[in-house]
Short mmCIF file of C-alpha atoms in Angstrom, two decimals:
data_model
loop_
_atom_site.label_atom_id
_atom_site.label_comp_id
_atom_site.label_asym_id
_atom_site.label_seq_id
_atom_site.Cartn_x
_atom_site.Cartn_y
_atom_site.Cartn_z
CA MET A 1 67.84 111.86 153.02
CA LYS A 2 70.59 114.06 154.44
CA THR A 3 72.69 116.92 151.90
CA TYR A 4 76.11 117.64 152.46
CA PHE A 5 77.73 120.86 151.44
CA LEU A 6 81.83 121.40 150.01
CA ASP A 7 82.96 124.28 152.12
CA LEU A 8 85.76 125.23 150.11
CA SER A 9 87.05 127.95 152.03
CA LYS A 10 88.18 126.12 155.39
CA ILE A 11 90.43 124.40 152.75
CA LYS A 12 94.12 125.25 151.95
CA LYS A 13 94.31 126.99 148.42
CA PRO A 14 96.17 124.03 146.62
CA MET A 15 93.57 121.30 148.02
CA GLN A 16 90.85 123.63 146.60
CA ALA A 17 92.51 123.14 143.02
CA VAL A 18 93.24 119.67 143.25
CA LEU A 19 89.11 118.85 144.69
CA LEU A 20 87.61 121.54 141.70
CA VAL A 21 89.73 119.57 138.81
CA GLY A 22 89.12 116.66 140.17
CA LEU A 23 84.80 117.60 140.30
CA THR A 24 85.11 118.97 136.77
CA ALA A 25 86.67 115.73 135.65
CA PHE A 26 83.64 113.51 137.00
CA ILE A 27 81.43 115.89 135.66
CA PHE A 28 82.92 115.88 132.96
CA THR A 29 82.43 111.77 132.41
CA VAL A 30 79.28 111.40 133.79
CA ALA A 31 77.85 113.75 131.12
CA LEU A 32 79.46 111.63 128.85
CA VAL A 33 78.41 108.30 130.17
CA GLN A 34 75.12 106.89 128.66
CA PRO A 35 72.47 105.30 130.40
CA ASP A 36 73.90 102.04 130.02
CA GLY A 37 77.26 102.95 131.20
CA ILE A 38 78.94 103.44 127.63
CA LEU A 39 80.57 105.60 126.45
CA PRO A 40 79.15 106.96 122.92
CA VAL A 41 81.08 106.30 120.22
CA HIS A 42 80.52 108.12 116.65
CA ALA A 43 83.31 106.96 114.93
CA LYS A 44 82.01 107.13 110.87
CA HIS A 45 83.10 104.57 108.28
CA GLN A 46 84.52 105.81 105.26
CA ALA A 47 85.96 104.56 101.66
CA ILE A 48 89.74 104.78 101.14
CA CYS A 49 90.46 106.01 97.91
CA LYS A 50 94.03 107.04 97.73
CA ALA A 51 97.32 106.97 100.45
CA ARG A 52 97.96 110.69 102.13
CA THR A 53 102.31 110.43 101.59
CA SER A 54 104.45 111.73 99.76
CA HIS A 55 106.45 108.59 98.39
CA LYS A 56 106.10 107.95 95.09
CA VAL A 57 103.80 104.88 95.82
CA VAL A 58 100.99 103.73 94.50
CA ALA A 59 98.34 100.60 94.48
CA LEU A 60 97.51 98.93 91.12
CA THR A 61 94.58 97.66 91.49
CA PHE A 62 91.71 95.68 88.86
CA ASN A 63 87.82 94.82 88.88
CA ILE A 64 86.59 91.57 87.31
CA SER A 65 83.03 90.60 87.84
CA TRP A 66 82.97 88.55 84.55
CA GLY A 67 84.58 86.99 82.01
CA GLY A 68 87.55 84.40 81.19
CA LYS A 69 89.53 86.06 78.48
CA VAL A 70 91.15 88.86 79.54
CA PRO A 71 92.44 87.87 83.71
CA GLY A 72 94.95 85.24 81.75
CA PRO A 73 96.57 87.86 79.93
CA VAL A 74 96.79 90.61 82.58
CA LEU A 75 97.68 88.07 84.87
CA ASP A 76 100.74 86.90 82.34
CA THR A 77 102.15 90.37 81.80
CA LEU A 78 102.46 91.35 85.68
CA LYS A 79 104.27 88.02 86.31
CA THR A 80 106.47 88.82 83.31
CA GLN A 81 107.03 92.17 84.65
CA ASN A 82 107.34 90.84 88.66
CA GLN A 83 104.39 93.10 89.44
CA GLN A 84 101.82 92.09 92.22
CA ALA A 85 98.48 93.95 92.03
CA THR A 86 95.29 93.81 94.23
CA PHE A 87 92.34 92.38 92.49
CA PHE A 88 88.90 93.05 93.57
CA ILE A 89 86.77 89.61 92.15
CA SER A 90 82.74 89.51 92.10
CA SER A 91 81.77 86.24 94.28
CA ALA A 92 79.98 84.71 91.14
CA TRP A 93 82.67 85.20 88.88
CA ALA A 94 85.55 83.54 91.49
CA GLN A 95 82.86 80.82 91.69
CA LYS A 96 82.67 80.22 88.04
CA TYR A 97 86.42 80.76 87.12
CA PRO A 98 88.18 79.18 90.55
CA GLN A 99 91.06 78.23 88.54
CA LEU A 100 91.54 81.94 87.79
CA ALA A 101 90.95 82.95 91.53
CA ARG A 102 93.30 80.70 92.54
CA ARG A 103 95.69 81.88 90.14
CA ILE A 104 95.66 85.33 91.67
CA ALA A 105 96.34 84.20 94.87
CA ALA A 106 98.77 81.25 94.10
CA GLU A 107 101.03 84.13 92.03
CA GLY A 108 101.15 86.62 94.86
CA HIS A 109 98.49 88.64 94.40
CA GLU A 110 96.12 90.25 96.43
CA ILE A 111 92.82 89.27 96.31
CA GLY A 112 89.53 91.65 97.69
CA SER A 113 85.50 91.14 97.50
CA SER A 114 83.62 93.19 94.83
CA LEU A 115 80.20 93.93 95.04
CA ASP A 116 78.86 94.65 91.42
CA ARG A 117 75.14 96.27 92.12
CA GLN A 118 74.55 100.32 93.53
CA VAL A 119 73.20 99.79 97.12
CA THR A 120 70.52 102.35 98.27
CA PRO A 121 68.30 102.82 101.57
CA ASP A 122 65.59 101.70 99.26
CA ASN A 123 66.76 98.37 97.89
CA SER A 124 68.97 96.96 100.72
CA THR A 125 68.17 97.03 104.67
CA ALA A 126 71.50 96.78 107.21
CA ALA A 127 71.16 92.90 107.91
CA GLU A 128 69.89 91.98 104.39
CA LEU A 129 73.72 93.81 102.89
CA ASN A 130 75.53 92.20 105.73
CA GLU A 131 74.30 88.53 105.34
CA GLU A 132 75.19 88.99 101.17
CA LEU A 133 78.59 90.73 102.43
CA LEU A 134 79.44 87.47 104.45
CA THR A 135 78.09 85.27 101.52
CA MET A 136 80.37 86.61 99.34
CA LYS A 137 82.82 86.54 101.66
CA GLU A 138 82.44 82.34 101.84
CA ILE A 139 82.29 82.06 98.21
CA THR A 140 85.24 83.98 97.48
CA CYS A 141 87.19 82.02 99.93
CA GLN A 142 86.21 78.82 98.77
CA ALA A 143 86.91 79.36 95.23
CA SER A 144 90.32 81.46 95.67
CA GLY A 145 91.31 79.89 99.04
CA VAL A 146 91.29 83.32 100.70
CA THR A 147 89.80 85.20 102.88
CA PRO A 148 89.32 88.76 101.13
CA THR A 149 89.38 91.73 104.42
CA LEU A 150 89.39 94.36 101.36
CA LEU A 151 85.64 95.48 99.66
CA ARG A 152 84.83 97.42 96.85
CA ILE A 153 81.40 98.33 95.22
CA SER A 154 82.43 98.36 91.31
CA HIS A 155 80.26 101.03 90.82
CA GLY A 156 81.99 103.81 92.52
CA GLU A 157 79.25 104.68 94.59
CA TRP A 158 78.28 104.09 98.27
CA ASN A 159 76.37 105.57 101.26
CA GLU A 160 76.78 104.62 105.02
CA LEU A 161 74.49 101.86 104.79
CA PHE A 162 76.63 99.96 102.98
CA LEU A 163 79.97 101.29 104.81
CA SER A 164 78.40 100.14 108.21
CA ALA A 165 77.06 96.89 106.34
CA ALA A 166 80.87 96.41 105.10
CA ALA A 167 82.76 97.07 108.39
CA GLU A 168 80.43 94.78 109.99
CA ALA A 169 81.19 92.22 107.89
CA GLY A 170 85.02 92.80 108.52
CA TYR A 171 85.61 94.36 105.45
CA THR A 172 87.74 97.36 104.17
CA VAL A 173 86.01 99.62 101.70
CA VAL A 174 88.76 100.67 99.20
CA GLN A 175 87.83 102.58 96.00
CA TRP A 176 89.98 104.92 93.52
CA ASN A 177 90.65 107.96 92.96
CA LEU A 178 92.59 107.79 89.49
CA ASN A 179 90.63 105.84 86.63
CA SER A 180 92.55 104.31 83.68
CA MET A 181 89.02 104.45 82.03
CA ASP A 182 90.17 100.98 80.33
CA ILE A 183 86.73 99.47 80.33
CA GLN A 184 85.64 102.19 77.74
CA THR A 185 88.34 100.56 75.71
CA PRO A 186 89.56 104.28 74.45
CA GLY A 187 93.09 102.67 72.98
CA LYS A 188 95.98 101.26 74.05
CA ASP A 189 97.79 105.25 74.07
CA ASN A 190 95.06 106.71 76.24
CA ILE A 191 94.76 104.50 79.02
CA VAL A 192 98.08 104.96 79.38
CA ASN A 193 98.14 108.58 79.45
CA ASN A 194 94.97 108.76 81.64
CA VAL A 195 97.50 106.49 83.89
CA VAL A 196 100.61 107.70 83.70
CA LYS A 197 99.89 111.59 83.57
CA GLY A 198 96.83 111.79 86.45
CA VAL A 199 98.79 109.96 88.62
CA GLN A 200 100.18 111.40 92.28
CA PRO A 201 101.92 109.88 95.15
CA GLY A 202 99.46 107.62 97.09
CA SER A 203 97.13 106.99 94.24
CA ILE A 204 94.61 104.05 94.01
CA ILE A 205 94.82 103.16 90.33
CA LEU A 206 91.57 101.46 88.73
CA MET A 207 91.89 98.74 86.01
CA ASN A 208 90.32 95.97 84.95
CA ALA A 209 90.47 92.64 84.09
CA SER A 210 86.99 91.64 82.88
CA ASP A 211 86.17 90.82 79.12
CA THR A 212 84.91 94.25 78.27
CA ALA A 213 88.00 95.94 79.01
CA SER A 214 89.61 94.32 76.01
CA GLN A 215 92.47 96.79 75.30
CA THR A 216 94.16 96.44 79.13
CA PRO A 217 96.35 93.58 78.43
CA GLY A 218 97.84 95.47 75.64
CA ALA A 219 98.32 98.72 77.54
CA LEU A 220 99.39 96.98 80.89
CA SER A 221 103.20 97.02 79.98
CA ASP A 222 103.07 100.54 79.25
CA VAL A 223 101.28 101.30 81.96
CA ILE A 224 103.81 100.09 84.32
CA ALA A 225 106.79 100.77 82.23
CA GLY A 226 105.54 104.70 82.42
CA LEU A 227 104.80 104.31 85.84
CA ARG A 228 108.09 103.27 86.67
CA ALA A 229 109.87 105.79 84.46
CA GLU A 230 108.46 108.46 86.51
CA GLY A 231 109.93 106.93 90.02
CA TYR A 232 106.90 105.66 91.07
CA GLU A 233 106.79 102.24 92.78
CA LEU A 234 103.81 99.82 92.09
CA VAL A 235 102.24 97.78 95.33
CA THR A 236 99.49 96.25 96.41
CA VAL A 237 97.13 97.89 98.56
CA SER A 238 97.49 96.49 101.62
CA SER A 239 100.94 97.41 101.58
CA LEU A 240 100.24 101.13 100.83
CA LEU A 241 97.80 101.34 103.94
CA LYS A 242 101.54 100.84 105.80
CA ILE A 243 103.16 103.69 103.93
CA GLY A 244 100.59 106.07 104.32
CA GLN A 245 96.99 106.16 105.90
CA GLY A 246 93.85 105.74 103.81
CA VAL A 247 91.59 109.00 103.40
CA THR A 248 88.96 109.81 101.26
CA ASP A 249 89.87 112.60 99.49
#
């Protein structure tokens, strides 16, 4: 095998510069390319907790995992207030209360999926979790008539396994950065104050419409009124993410 050498001294300086730039680019590209010819991708999945924006726009969201008493009054209030929201519903709840799931969609609200258990490397493999998330999506679609593309882990804890499996199943993971604490039934005034005093542009607000959150229907009108009085527009998660980039913190 013959070896050839490039003698740059015999080439004019402008041409030397061009050759050196090209050679450097070639070497850099070769260094990046994997053995199979594919450039490595190290994108890290994230859970969105708020939107980066200076505009007074926030997303109002509700978790529902059980019960049929609270969701109706919450929807009644939203309808009266002409307000849209995003509902993260568990597939088990949607399957048990398909009429409520379809009402959520019919009244113009956004539907996402909710995973109601914690995920750890010890209790799930990537394949098992991916299968579970796809099954959830199918059940929720059958019950509500909508294929969810947003996903929330209701316990508020996630790991890389969960984020990767969610992305593989076609979900965007959306958590929250402002908790109304309504699930703890602290009283109507405390629920309102937790939201109105804690809000900031781009907030994703967590409220609940499971039967445990029995004080939510009574507080919701004042929450909406308080936010509007502060100059905030309330939108769905998808609408918020069109205004500002979704970030974790």
